[in-house]
Coordinates of C-alpha atoms in Angstrom, one line a residue:
M1 CA 15.4 -178.5 -97.8
I2 CA 18.6 -178.1 -95.8
A3 CA 20.7 -181.3 -95.7
D4 CA 24.1 -181.2 -94.0
D5 CA 25.8 -178.0 -95.4
K6 CA 23.6 -177.7 -98.5
V7 CA 20.2 -176.2 -99.5
I8 CA 18.4 -178.5 -101.9
I9 CA 15.7 -176.9 -104.2
G10 CA 13.7 -177.6 -107.3
F11 CA 10.8 -175.8 -109.0
G12 CA 7.4 -176.4 -110.8
G13 CA 6.2 -175.9 -114.3
D14 CA 5.5 -179.2 -115.9
E15 CA 2.4 -177.8 -117.6
F16 CA 4.5 -174.9 -119.0
A17 CA 7.0 -177.1 -120.9
A18 CA 9.6 -177.0 -118.1
R19 CA 12.6 -179.3 -117.9
G20 CA 12.9 -180.3 -114.3
R21 CA 16.0 -180.2 -112.2
V22 CA 17.3 -180.1 -108.6
T23 CA 20.1 -177.9 -107.4
A24 CA 22.2 -178.0 -104.3
Y25 CA 23.7 -174.7 -103.0
S26 CA 26.2 -174.2 -100.2
L27 CA 24.5 -173.1 -97.1
A28 CA 27.5 -171.0 -96.1
D29 CA 27.8 -168.8 -99.2
G30 CA 25.1 -169.7 -101.7
S31 CA 27.4 -171.0 -104.3
K32 CA 26.1 -173.9 -106.5
V33 CA 27.6 -177.2 -105.5
W34 CA 25.8 -179.6 -107.9
E35 CA 22.8 -179.6 -110.3
C36 CA 21.0 -182.6 -111.7
Q37 CA 18.4 -182.7 -114.5
S38 CA 15.3 -184.9 -114.5
T39 CA 15.7 -185.6 -118.3
G40 CA 18.6 -185.6 -120.7
S41 CA 21.9 -187.5 -120.9
D42 CA 23.2 -189.7 -118.2
A43 CA 25.6 -187.0 -117.2
D44 CA 22.8 -184.4 -117.0
V45 CA 20.7 -186.7 -114.8
C46 CA 23.8 -187.5 -112.7
L47 CA 23.6 -191.2 -113.3
T48 CA 26.7 -193.4 -112.7
P49 CA 27.6 -197.0 -113.5
D50 CA 26.5 -197.8 -109.9
T51 CA 23.0 -196.3 -110.3
N52 CA 20.3 -199.0 -109.9
K53 CA 23.1 -201.6 -109.5
A54 CA 20.7 -203.7 -107.3
N55 CA 17.8 -203.3 -109.8
P56 CA 19.1 -202.9 -113.3
Q57 CA 15.5 -203.5 -114.6
F58 CA 14.7 -199.9 -113.4
G59 CA 17.2 -198.5 -116.0
Q60 CA 20.8 -197.7 -115.8
A61 CA 23.5 -195.4 -117.2
G62 CA 25.0 -196.3 -120.6
S63 CA 22.3 -195.4 -123.1
D64 CA 21.0 -191.9 -122.2
L65 CA 17.5 -193.1 -121.4
G66 CA 16.6 -189.5 -120.4
I67 CA 17.0 -188.6 -124.1
K68 CA 16.1 -191.8 -126.0
T69 CA 12.8 -192.4 -124.3
F70 CA 11.5 -189.1 -125.7
P71 CA 10.8 -188.4 -129.4
G72 CA 13.3 -186.1 -131.0
E73 CA 14.5 -183.4 -128.6
D74 CA 11.4 -183.3 -126.5
Y75 CA 13.4 -184.2 -123.4
K76 CA 14.3 -180.5 -123.4
I77 CA 10.7 -179.7 -122.5
G78 CA 10.1 -183.1 -120.8
G79 CA 8.7 -182.0 -117.4
G80 CA 9.8 -184.0 -114.4
A81 CA 9.9 -180.9 -112.2
A82 CA 10.7 -181.7 -108.5
W83 CA 8.3 -179.1 -107.0
G84 CA 7.2 -181.0 -103.9
W85 CA 8.7 -182.6 -100.9
Y86 CA 12.2 -183.7 -100.0
S87 CA 13.5 -186.2 -97.4
Y88 CA 17.0 -186.8 -96.0
D89 CA 18.7 -189.8 -94.3
P90 CA 21.6 -188.3 -92.4
E91 CA 23.2 -191.7 -91.8
L92 CA 23.1 -192.8 -95.4
K93 CA 23.8 -189.2 -96.6
I94 CA 21.1 -189.6 -99.2
V95 CA 18.4 -187.1 -100.3
Y96 CA 15.1 -188.4 -101.6
Y97 CA 12.6 -186.7 -103.8
S98 CA 10.2 -187.4 -106.6
T99 CA 9.6 -185.9 -110.1
G100 CA 6.5 -184.7 -111.8
N101 CA 4.7 -185.5 -115.1
P102 CA 6.4 -185.3 -118.5
G103 CA 4.7 -182.1 -119.7
L104 CA 1.8 -182.1 -122.0
W105 CA -1.2 -184.3 -121.2
S106 CA -1.8 -185.4 -124.8
P107 CA 0.4 -188.5 -124.6
A108 CA 0.6 -189.5 -128.3
Y109 CA 3.0 -186.6 -128.8
R110 CA 5.4 -188.2 -126.4
C111 CA 5.5 -191.5 -128.4
P112 CA 5.9 -191.7 -132.1
D113 CA 4.4 -195.2 -132.2
K114 CA 0.8 -195.8 -132.9
T115 CA -0.7 -198.2 -130.4
H116 CA -1.1 -198.5 -126.6
E117 CA 1.0 -201.6 -126.6
E118 CA 3.9 -200.1 -128.5
C119 CA 3.9 -196.9 -126.4
N120 CA 4.0 -198.9 -123.2
A121 CA 6.7 -201.4 -124.2
G122 CA 9.5 -199.3 -122.6
D123 CA 11.1 -197.4 -125.5
F124 CA 9.2 -194.2 -124.7
D125 CA 8.9 -194.2 -121.0
N126 CA 9.8 -190.5 -120.9
K127 CA 12.5 -191.0 -118.2
W128 CA 13.1 -189.7 -115.7
S129 CA 9.7 -188.1 -115.1
M130 CA 7.4 -189.7 -112.4
T131 CA 10.5 -191.0 -110.7
I132 CA 11.6 -191.4 -107.0
F133 CA 15.3 -190.4 -106.9
A134 CA 17.8 -191.2 -104.2
R135 CA 20.9 -189.0 -104.5
N136 CA 24.1 -188.7 -102.7
V137 CA 24.0 -185.3 -100.9
K138 CA 27.7 -184.7 -101.5
D139 CA 27.6 -184.6 -105.3
G140 CA 24.0 -185.4 -106.5
T141 CA 24.9 -188.7 -108.1
A142 CA 21.9 -191.0 -108.3
V143 CA 22.1 -194.1 -106.0
W144 CA 18.9 -195.4 -107.4
A145 CA 15.9 -194.2 -109.4
Y146 CA 12.5 -195.9 -109.7
Q147 CA 9.9 -194.7 -112.3
M148 CA 6.4 -195.2 -110.9
T149 CA 4.4 -194.2 -114.0
P150 CA 6.4 -194.7 -117.1
F151 CA 4.9 -192.9 -120.2
D152 CA 2.4 -191.1 -117.9
Q153 CA -1.0 -190.7 -119.6
W154 CA -3.0 -189.2 -116.8
D155 CA -1.0 -186.4 -115.1
Y156 CA -0.2 -188.6 -112.1
D157 CA 2.3 -186.0 -111.0
G158 CA 4.7 -188.0 -108.8
I159 CA 6.0 -185.4 -106.4
N160 CA 4.3 -186.6 -103.2
E161 CA 6.3 -187.0 -100.0
N162 CA 8.6 -189.9 -99.2
F163 CA 8.4 -191.3 -95.7
L164 CA 11.6 -192.8 -94.2
T165 CA 10.9 -195.5 -91.6
D166 CA 12.5 -198.8 -90.5
M167 CA 10.3 -201.8 -91.0
T168 CA 10.3 -205.5 -90.7
I169 CA 9.3 -206.8 -94.2
D170 CA 8.9 -210.5 -94.8
G171 CA 10.9 -211.3 -91.7
K172 CA 13.8 -208.9 -92.6
K173 CA 14.7 -205.5 -91.2
V174 CA 14.5 -202.9 -93.9
K175 CA 15.4 -199.2 -94.1
A176 CA 12.2 -198.4 -96.0
L177 CA 10.9 -195.6 -98.1
T178 CA 7.1 -195.3 -98.4
H179 CA 5.4 -193.2 -101.1
F180 CA 1.7 -192.7 -101.7
D181 CA 1.5 -191.6 -105.3
R182 CA -1.2 -189.8 -107.1
N183 CA -1.6 -192.8 -109.4
G184 CA -3.3 -194.7 -106.6
F185 CA -0.5 -197.0 -105.6
A186 CA 1.3 -197.0 -102.2
Y187 CA 5.0 -198.0 -102.8
V188 CA 7.4 -199.4 -100.2
L189 CA 11.0 -199.6 -101.3
D190 CA 14.4 -200.2 -99.7
R191 CA 15.8 -196.8 -99.4
V192 CA 19.4 -198.1 -99.5
D193 CA 19.2 -199.8 -102.9
G194 CA 15.7 -199.1 -104.3
T195 CA 14.4 -202.6 -104.2
L196 CA 10.6 -202.6 -104.5
H197 CA 8.9 -204.5 -101.7
R198 CA 5.2 -203.5 -102.0
A199 CA 2.9 -201.7 -104.5
T200 CA -0.7 -201.7 -103.3
K201 CA -3.8 -199.8 -104.4
Y202 CA -4.9 -197.5 -101.5
V203 CA -7.9 -196.0 -103.5
T204 CA -10.0 -197.3 -106.4
T205 CA -7.5 -197.6 -109.2
D206 CA -8.4 -199.0 -112.6
W207 CA -5.8 -197.6 -115.0
A208 CA -3.5 -200.5 -114.1
E209 CA -4.2 -204.0 -113.0
K210 CA -1.2 -204.2 -110.7
V211 CA 2.5 -203.4 -110.5
D212 CA 4.7 -206.2 -111.8
M213 CA 7.0 -206.8 -108.8
K214 CA 9.8 -208.2 -110.9
T215 CA 10.0 -205.4 -113.4
G216 CA 8.5 -202.6 -111.2
R217 CA 6.3 -201.6 -114.2
P218 CA 2.5 -201.1 -113.9
V219 CA 0.3 -203.4 -116.0
K220 CA -1.8 -200.8 -117.8
V221 CA -5.4 -201.2 -119.0
R222 CA -5.9 -199.9 -122.5
E223 CA -9.6 -199.2 -121.8
H224 CA -8.5 -196.6 -119.1
S225 CA -5.4 -195.4 -120.9
P226 CA -5.8 -192.2 -123.0
L227 CA -3.6 -192.1 -126.1
E228 CA -5.3 -191.2 -129.3
R229 CA -6.3 -187.6 -129.8
G230 CA -10.1 -187.2 -129.6
R231 CA -10.6 -190.6 -127.8
N232 CA -12.4 -190.0 -124.5
V233 CA -11.3 -192.3 -121.7
S234 CA -12.4 -192.8 -118.1
A235 CA -9.9 -193.5 -115.4
C236 CA -9.6 -193.7 -111.6
P237 CA -8.2 -191.9 -109.7
S238 CA -8.5 -188.5 -111.4
A239 CA -5.5 -186.3 -112.3
M240 CA -5.7 -184.8 -108.8
G241 CA -4.8 -188.3 -107.6
G242 CA -5.6 -190.7 -104.9
K243 CA -3.9 -188.0 -102.8
D244 CA -2.4 -184.8 -104.0
Q245 CA 0.4 -182.9 -102.2
Q246 CA -1.5 -182.9 -98.9
P247 CA 0.9 -184.9 -96.6
G248 CA 0.1 -187.9 -94.6
S249 CA 1.7 -189.0 -91.4
V250 CA 3.2 -192.0 -89.6
D251 CA 4.3 -192.9 -86.1
P252 CA 7.9 -194.4 -86.2
K253 CA 6.7 -196.9 -83.5
E254 CA 4.2 -198.2 -86.1
P255 CA 6.3 -197.8 -89.2
N256 CA 3.9 -199.5 -91.6
M257 CA 0.7 -197.7 -90.5
F258 CA 0.0 -194.4 -92.3
Y259 CA -2.7 -191.8 -91.8
M260 CA -3.5 -190.7 -95.2
P261 CA -5.9 -188.0 -96.6
T262 CA -7.4 -189.5 -99.8
N263 CA -9.5 -188.2 -102.7
N264 CA -12.1 -190.4 -104.1
W265 CA -13.0 -189.4 -107.6
C266 CA -12.4 -190.3 -111.2
M267 CA -12.2 -188.5 -114.5
E268 CA -12.7 -188.5 -118.2
L269 CA -9.7 -187.4 -120.2
E270 CA -9.7 -186.6 -123.9
P271 CA -6.3 -185.8 -125.5
Q272 CA -6.3 -182.8 -127.9
E273 CA -4.2 -181.5 -130.8
R274 CA -1.1 -179.6 -129.8
T275 CA -1.0 -176.0 -131.0
H276 CA 2.4 -174.8 -129.8
T277 CA 5.6 -175.8 -128.0
N278 CA 6.7 -172.6 -126.3
Q279 CA 8.1 -172.9 -122.9
G280 CA 6.4 -170.6 -120.4
T281 CA 2.9 -171.0 -121.9
V282 CA 0.3 -173.5 -120.8
Y283 CA 1.1 -176.9 -122.3
V284 CA -1.8 -179.2 -121.4
F285 CA -3.8 -180.1 -124.6
A286 CA -6.5 -182.3 -123.0
N287 CA -10.1 -181.9 -121.9
V288 CA -10.6 -183.2 -118.4
Y289 CA -13.9 -183.8 -116.6
M290 CA -13.7 -185.0 -113.0
Y291 CA -16.6 -186.7 -111.0
P292 CA -17.0 -188.4 -107.7
E293 CA -16.4 -192.1 -107.6
K294 CA -19.4 -192.3 -105.2
P295 CA -21.9 -189.5 -104.8
G296 CA -21.8 -188.0 -101.4
T297 CA -18.3 -189.2 -100.5
T298 CA -15.4 -187.5 -102.2
G299 CA -12.8 -187.8 -99.5
K300 CA -11.7 -190.3 -96.9
I301 CA -9.1 -190.3 -94.1
K302 CA -7.5 -193.7 -93.9
K303 CA -5.3 -195.6 -91.5
Y304 CA -3.6 -197.8 -94.0
D305 CA -1.2 -200.7 -93.6
V306 CA 1.3 -200.5 -96.5
L307 CA 2.5 -204.1 -95.9
T308 CA -0.9 -205.8 -96.1
G309 CA -2.5 -203.2 -98.5
K310 CA -5.5 -202.9 -96.2
S311 CA -7.3 -200.0 -94.5
V312 CA -7.6 -200.4 -90.7
W313 CA -10.3 -197.8 -90.5
E314 CA -11.7 -195.0 -92.7
I315 CA -13.5 -191.7 -92.1
P316 CA -15.6 -190.7 -95.1
D317 CA -16.2 -187.0 -95.9
P318 CA -18.5 -185.3 -98.4
Y319 CA -15.6 -183.0 -99.3
P320 CA -12.2 -183.9 -100.8
N321 CA -9.4 -184.2 -98.2
W322 CA -6.9 -181.4 -99.0
S323 CA -5.4 -180.9 -95.6
G324 CA -2.5 -182.9 -94.2
T325 CA -2.6 -185.2 -91.2
M326 CA -0.5 -184.9 -88.0
N327 CA 0.1 -187.4 -85.2
T328 CA 0.8 -186.8 -81.6
D329 CA 2.7 -189.1 -79.2
G330 CA -0.5 -189.3 -77.1
G331 CA -2.3 -191.3 -79.7
L332 CA -4.2 -188.5 -81.6
M333 CA -4.3 -187.6 -85.2
F334 CA -5.3 -184.1 -86.3
Y335 CA -6.6 -183.1 -89.7
G336 CA -8.9 -180.6 -91.4
S337 CA -11.7 -181.0 -93.9
L338 CA -12.7 -178.7 -96.8
G339 CA -16.0 -178.3 -95.0
G340 CA -14.0 -176.4 -92.3
D341 CA -14.0 -179.1 -89.7
F342 CA -10.8 -179.4 -87.6
R343 CA -10.7 -182.7 -85.9
A344 CA -8.8 -184.8 -83.4
V345 CA -9.1 -188.6 -84.0
D346 CA -8.3 -191.6 -81.8
R347 CA -5.6 -193.3 -83.9
K348 CA -6.4 -196.7 -82.6
S349 CA -10.2 -196.7 -83.3
G350 CA -10.6 -194.0 -85.8
K351 CA -13.2 -192.3 -83.6
I352 CA -13.5 -188.5 -83.9
L353 CA -12.9 -187.3 -80.3
W354 CA -13.2 -183.5 -81.0
S355 CA -14.2 -181.3 -83.9
R356 CA -14.4 -177.5 -84.4
K357 CA -16.0 -175.8 -87.3
L358 CA -13.6 -173.1 -88.6
G359 CA -14.3 -170.1 -90.8
S360 CA -13.4 -171.7 -94.2
G361 CA -12.3 -174.9 -95.8
I362 CA -9.0 -176.3 -94.5
I363 CA -6.1 -177.1 -96.9
G364 CA -3.4 -176.2 -94.4
N365 CA -1.4 -178.8 -92.5
P366 CA -1.8 -179.0 -88.7
A367 CA 1.3 -178.2 -86.5
T368 CA 1.9 -178.7 -82.8
W369 CA 4.3 -177.1 -80.4
K370 CA 4.9 -176.7 -76.7
T371 CA 5.5 -173.5 -74.8
G372 CA 5.1 -172.5 -71.1
G373 CA 4.6 -176.2 -70.3
K374 CA 1.5 -176.4 -72.4
Q375 CA 0.9 -178.0 -75.8
Y376 CA -0.8 -176.3 -78.7
V377 CA -2.1 -177.3 -82.1
G378 CA -2.7 -174.9 -84.9
V379 CA -3.9 -174.9 -88.5
Y380 CA -4.5 -172.4 -91.3
S381 CA -8.1 -172.3 -92.7
G382 CA -9.0 -170.9 -96.1
I383 CA -10.1 -172.8 -99.2
G384 CA -7.6 -172.8 -102.0
G385 CA -5.2 -174.8 -104.2
W386 CA -6.2 -176.6 -107.4
I387 CA -9.3 -177.9 -105.7
G388 CA -10.4 -174.5 -104.6
L389 CA -9.4 -172.5 -107.6
P390 CA -12.9 -172.4 -109.2
V391 CA -14.2 -170.9 -105.9
T392 CA -11.4 -168.4 -105.3
A393 CA -11.3 -167.3 -108.9
G394 CA -15.0 -167.2 -109.4
L395 CA -15.0 -169.5 -112.4
D396 CA -18.1 -170.5 -114.4
L397 CA -19.2 -173.8 -112.9
S398 CA -21.2 -174.7 -116.0
D399 CA -17.9 -175.2 -117.8
K400 CA -17.1 -178.7 -116.7
F401 CA -13.5 -178.5 -118.2
G402 CA -12.6 -175.3 -116.2
A403 CA -9.4 -175.4 -114.2
I404 CA -8.5 -178.7 -115.8
G405 CA -11.6 -180.4 -114.4
A406 CA -11.8 -178.7 -111.0
T407 CA -15.0 -176.8 -111.9
A408 CA -16.9 -180.1 -112.3
M409 CA -15.6 -181.3 -108.9
T410 CA -16.5 -178.0 -107.3
K411 CA -20.1 -178.3 -108.6
A412 CA -20.4 -182.0 -107.7
A413 CA -19.2 -181.5 -104.1
G414 CA -20.8 -178.2 -103.5
L415 CA -17.5 -176.4 -102.8
Q416 CA -18.9 -173.1 -104.0
F417 CA -20.9 -172.9 -100.8
I418 CA -17.8 -172.9 -98.5
P419 CA -17.0 -169.4 -97.2
Q420 CA -13.7 -168.0 -98.3
G421 CA -11.1 -166.4 -96.1
G422 CA -7.9 -167.3 -94.4
E423 CA -6.9 -167.3 -90.7
L424 CA -4.7 -169.1 -88.2
N425 CA -6.6 -171.0 -85.5
V426 CA -4.7 -172.2 -82.4
F427 CA -6.0 -174.6 -79.7
R428 CA -4.5 -175.8 -76.5
V429 CA -4.4 -179.6 -76.0
M430 CA -6.0 -180.5 -72.7
E431 CA -5.6 -183.8 -70.8

């Protein structure tokens, strides 16, 4: 992302024993201006004595939490890659982004203690993976940092987009940041100082009872928390999340109403023995089986109020929602389904006003533009991504653990019957 006179960039690789970082380069000459790690010492993570000043319970500089909350030197392969979306507030001069999971999916290796309670007491939170960062664009120093899923046990990779809107919350005007995480919670924070205002479940979520609003920590449920190697555990949502990287949308005139593509399935996860620690080789070590929460409905588009925690309306779909949503000022919302349906929806009622079947499943994000006095909307069609990998790679669907659980979802939802292919489809918006 370009912010002021800098280019901000991260990378992926949590499942390959990466150590996440974000780097800012000069837009003028490409020279490196600053670089901040997701794990490591306070200096490496660019924490200062003022970081989380308003919310010290989130963690502060002074004890190198990015090292001490990992066993040994595992912070060096501790994940936290910032491979997703970035936001920028040009008035506050702050860049916002989120970090991914802490590497391998067999969580006992990331905590030397023995029990669920011990590993979730805070000593081994694996900071600063799964964290929303607010950084000064000038030098990268962290204004605040909030970890959504400490000691991640499900691969709830936290990189989803952060929306910046101005809301009235509990009678006060707030410069807000909203984040719909893969872990099933929708978070609303003050983007100035990181204060947590809301954390509501926007899909079926059973791995945590709730988020403690005083500490910001999730109250985890042992029954749905994998830890011991060989112990099979069910959890909702699945590792693909209540939503994955497909972006939602919001109208700034309704800053608390979000149009969100959601996935509605769960999983069984069984941690396995670790066989190697080489960076650059696959580093998962877990068997994952994914299944629909409710047969016949594996995706929903929701108009969701993040302040009340309630859906205004929902559009169920037999296929997972892997396309983003897009609003127009005229009151429409566009999105595409994996079944290949490109749709225009009345944002007020949730009624589908128009639909066109395209040549393949849609995981692209709709875009709109105006030229020659006429408005157009376009979208790429073509099944793909993690959800489409078993189809595009021709994997054996009888292997329910293939593509880290995606083969089972493919078979359950019938994704193998969706035609492949990629094309750009453009339509003119008519009054």
